[in-house]
C-alpha positions in Angstrom: 288.2 -32.6 172.9 286.2 -29.7 174.3 287.6 -27.4 171.6 286.8 -30.1 169.0 283.3 -30.5 170.3 282.7 -26.7 169.9 284.1 -26.7 166.3 282.1 -29.8 165.2 278.9 -28.9 167.0 278.9 -32.1 169.1 278.4 -32.7 172.7 281.5 -32.9 174.9 280.3 -36.2 176.4 280.1 -37.8 172.9 283.6 -36.6 172.1 285.0 -38.1 175.3 283.1 -41.4 174.6 284.5 -41.5 171.1 288.1 -41.0 172.4 287.8 -43.6 175.2 288.8 -46.7 173.3 291.5 -44.9 171.2 292.9 -43.5 174.5 293.1 -47.0 176.1 294.7 -48.4 172.9 297.3 -45.6 172.9 298.1 -46.2 176.6 298.4 -49.9 176.0 300.8 -49.3 173.1 303.0 -47.0 175.3 303.0 -49.6 178.0 303.7 -52.4 175.6 306.6 -50.5 174.0 308.2 -49.9 177.4 307.7 -53.5 178.4 309.4 -54.8 175.2 312.3 -52.4 175.6 312.9 -53.6 179.1 312.9 -57.2 177.9 315.2 -56.6 174.8 317.4 -53.9 176.4 317.1 -54.2 180.1 319.9 -51.8 180.8 317.9 -48.9 179.2 315.3 -49.1 181.9 316.9 -50.7 184.9 314.8 -51.6 187.9 315.4 -50.2 191.4 318.2 -52.0 193.3 317.0 -53.9 196.3 318.4 -51.3 198.7 316.4 -48.5 197.1 313.1 -50.3 197.5 312.0 -48.8 200.8 308.3 -49.7 200.8 308.9 -52.8 202.9 306.8 -54.3 205.7 308.1 -54.7 209.3 309.6 -58.1 208.4 311.6 -56.6 205.5 309.4 -58.1 202.7 307.7 -56.2 199.8 304.2 -57.7 199.4 303.0 -56.8 195.9 300.3 -59.4 195.8 298.3 -57.3 198.3 297.7 -54.6 195.7 296.3 -57.2 193.2 293.9 -58.5 195.9 292.7 -55.0 196.7 292.2 -54.2 193.0 290.1 -57.3 192.5 288.1 -56.8 195.6 287.3 -53.1 194.8 286.3 -54.0 191.2 283.9 -56.7 192.5 282.3 -54.3 195.0 282.0 -51.5 192.4 280.6 -53.9 189.7 278.1 -55.4 192.1 276.9 -52.0 193.3 276.4 -50.8 189.7 274.5 -53.9 188.8 272.3 -54.0 191.9 271.6 -50.4 192.7 271.7 -48.5 189.3 270.0 -48.9 186.0 273.2 -48.7 184.0 274.4 -51.9 182.5 277.0 -50.8 179.9 278.4 -47.8 178.1 280.8 -45.1 179.0 278.8 -43.9 182.1 278.9 -47.4 183.5 282.7 -47.6 183.1 283.4 -44.2 184.5 281.1 -44.7 187.6 282.5 -48.2 188.2 286.0 -46.9 188.2 285.1 -44.0 190.5 283.5 -46.4 193.0 286.6 -48.7 192.8 288.9 -45.8 193.7 286.6 -44.6 196.5 286.4 -48.1 198.0 290.2 -48.5 197.8 290.7 -45.2 199.6 288.3 -46.1 202.4 290.0 -49.5 202.9 293.4 -47.8 203.0 292.2 -45.2 205.5 290.7 -47.8 207.7 293.8 -49.9 207.5 296.0 -47.0 208.5 294.0 -45.4 211.4 292.5 -48.6 212.8 295.9 -50.4 212.5 294.2 -53.4 210.9 297.4 -54.5 209.1 295.4 -55.9 206.2 297.4 -54.1 203.5 301.1 -54.1 202.8 303.0 -50.8 203.1 303.5 -50.7 199.4 299.8 -51.2 198.7 298.8 -48.5 201.2 301.3 -46.0 199.7 300.1 -46.7 196.1 296.5 -46.0 197.1 297.3 -42.8 199.0 299.5 -41.5 196.2 297.1 -42.3 193.3 293.7 -41.5 194.7 294.0 -37.6 195.0 295.0 -37.1 191.3 292.4 -39.6 190.2 289.8 -37.8 192.2 290.9 -34.5 190.5 290.6 -36.1 187.1 287.1 -37.3 187.9 286.1 -33.8 189.1 287.1 -32.3 185.8 286.5 -35.0 183.1 284.2 -37.5 184.9 281.6 -34.9 185.7 281.7 -33.6 182.1 281.6 -37.1 180.7 278.5 -38.3 182.6 276.7 -35.0 182.1 276.8 -33.6 185.7 278.8 -30.5 184.7 279.5 -28.3 181.6 283.1 -27.8 180.5 283.2 -24.4 182.3 281.9 -25.9 185.5 284.2 -28.9 185.2 287.2 -26.5 184.8 286.1 -24.5 187.9 285.8 -27.8 189.9 289.2 -28.8 188.8 290.7 -25.5 189.8 289.1 -25.6 193.2 290.1 -29.2 193.6 293.8 -28.5 192.7 293.8 -25.6 195.2 292.4 -27.9 198.0 295.0 -30.6 197.2 297.8 -28.1 197.4 296.4 -26.7 200.6 296.1 -30.3 202.0 299.7 -31.0 201.1 300.7 -27.7 202.9 302.2 -26.4 199.6 299.6 -23.7 198.9 301.2 -20.2 199.0 300.3 -16.8 197.5 303.2 -17.0 195.1 302.1 -20.4 193.8 298.5 -19.0 193.3 299.9 -15.9 191.5 302.1 -18.0 189.2 299.1 -20.2 188.3 296.9 -17.2 187.6 299.5 -15.6 185.4 300.1 -18.8 183.4 296.3 -19.2 182.9 296.0 -15.6 181.7 298.8 -16.0 179.2 297.4 -19.3 177.9 293.9 -17.9 177.6 295.2 -14.8 175.7 297.3 -17.1 173.4 294.3 -19.2 172.6 292.0 -16.2 172.0 294.5 -14.5 169.6 294.8 -17.7 167.7 291.0 -17.9 167.5 290.7 -14.3 166.2 293.3 -15.0 163.5 291.8 -18.3 162.6 288.4 -16.7 162.3 289.7 -13.9 160.0 291.3 -16.6 157.8 288.2 -18.7 157.8 285.9 -15.9 156.8 288.2 -14.9 153.9 288.4 -18.5 152.8 284.7 -19.0 153.0 284.2 -15.7 151.1 285.8 -17.2 148.0 284.0 -20.5 148.4 287.2 -22.3 149.4 285.4 -24.6 151.8 283.2 -25.9 149.0 286.3 -26.6 146.9 287.9 -28.5 149.8 284.7 -30.4 150.5 284.3 -31.5 146.9 288.0 -32.5 146.8 287.8 -34.6 149.9 284.5 -36.3 149.1 285.8 -37.2 145.6 288.9 -38.9 146.9 289.3 -42.6 145.7 288.4 -45.2 148.2 285.4 -43.4 149.7 285.4 -43.1 153.5 288.6 -45.2 153.9 290.5 -43.0 151.4 289.3 -39.9 153.1 290.5 -41.1 156.5 293.9 -42.1 155.2 294.4 -38.8 153.4 293.2 -36.7 156.4 295.3 -38.6 158.9 298.5 -38.1 156.8 297.6 -34.5 156.2 297.0 -33.6 159.8 300.1 -35.6 160.8 302.2 -33.4 158.5 300.5 -30.2 159.3 301.1 -30.8 163.1 304.8 -30.4 162.4 304.2 -26.7 161.8 300.9 -25.8 163.4 299.7 -26.0 167.0 296.6 -28.0 168.0 294.5 -24.9 168.3 295.3 -23.8 164.8 294.4 -27.2 163.5 291.1 -27.2 165.5 290.1 -23.8 164.5 291.1 -23.8 160.8 291.4 -27.4 159.5 288.7 -29.3 161.5 285.8 -27.1 160.3 286.9 -27.9 156.7 287.0 -31.6 157.4 283.7 -31.9 159.3 281.2 -31.4 156.4 283.1 -33.8 154.2 283.1 -36.4 156.9 279.4 -36.0 157.4 278.7 -36.4 153.7 280.7 -39.7 153.7 278.7 -41.0 156.7 281.6 -40.8 159.2 280.4 -40.2 162.7 
């Protein structure tokens, strides 16, 4: 999305806001598919046998209801805070900040329950919170700060790298070899992307030099069906091209050709 924002001349926040609902829909479709498969073909995704379910309380029971109660409570607290103490009432920023406060409240409750021995949460609920909060916090450091405008993509990447190092250090898994491997992988990926960018730029300049972009724009704008026809053709074309081209090639070569035509058709 950051690469697309650069190619289309849009803000990164707008790109993430545009992808928010499609991302949720895609996640729901994955979850729905898995759920249906487990119903129709239960042997393909068997549940854990009782003896493998180790997150039991002292009396031997697994209390899953506790997790639902904590989720509802944290949502109520976060929603009330956003309504009473902020001026945000809707929109992407409201959703992101509400979810962040939910996670923070859940983590505080879990910490208090563990160290003060309150016994308010089941063992499973406490474990779920402790396992999920660190990666969710890392995601917020990178994407959340970009999304709500607190950080640029470069700053968000730096915060994510620092957060990942701190998490590894906190888990006592941070070693010099691990840091060296991560640095080498980052250098290879960066070089890979930059060489693609150079090649794509050479192709684009040549293509623009013979007015190829104007021909493509006229072709796409003149498709039957207007904006709907354009979207159908573009989706099918990108679907087929992705069999052979990496995302970066598509973003650097194909997207700049599609953007002007989409603007002329009134597609935001």
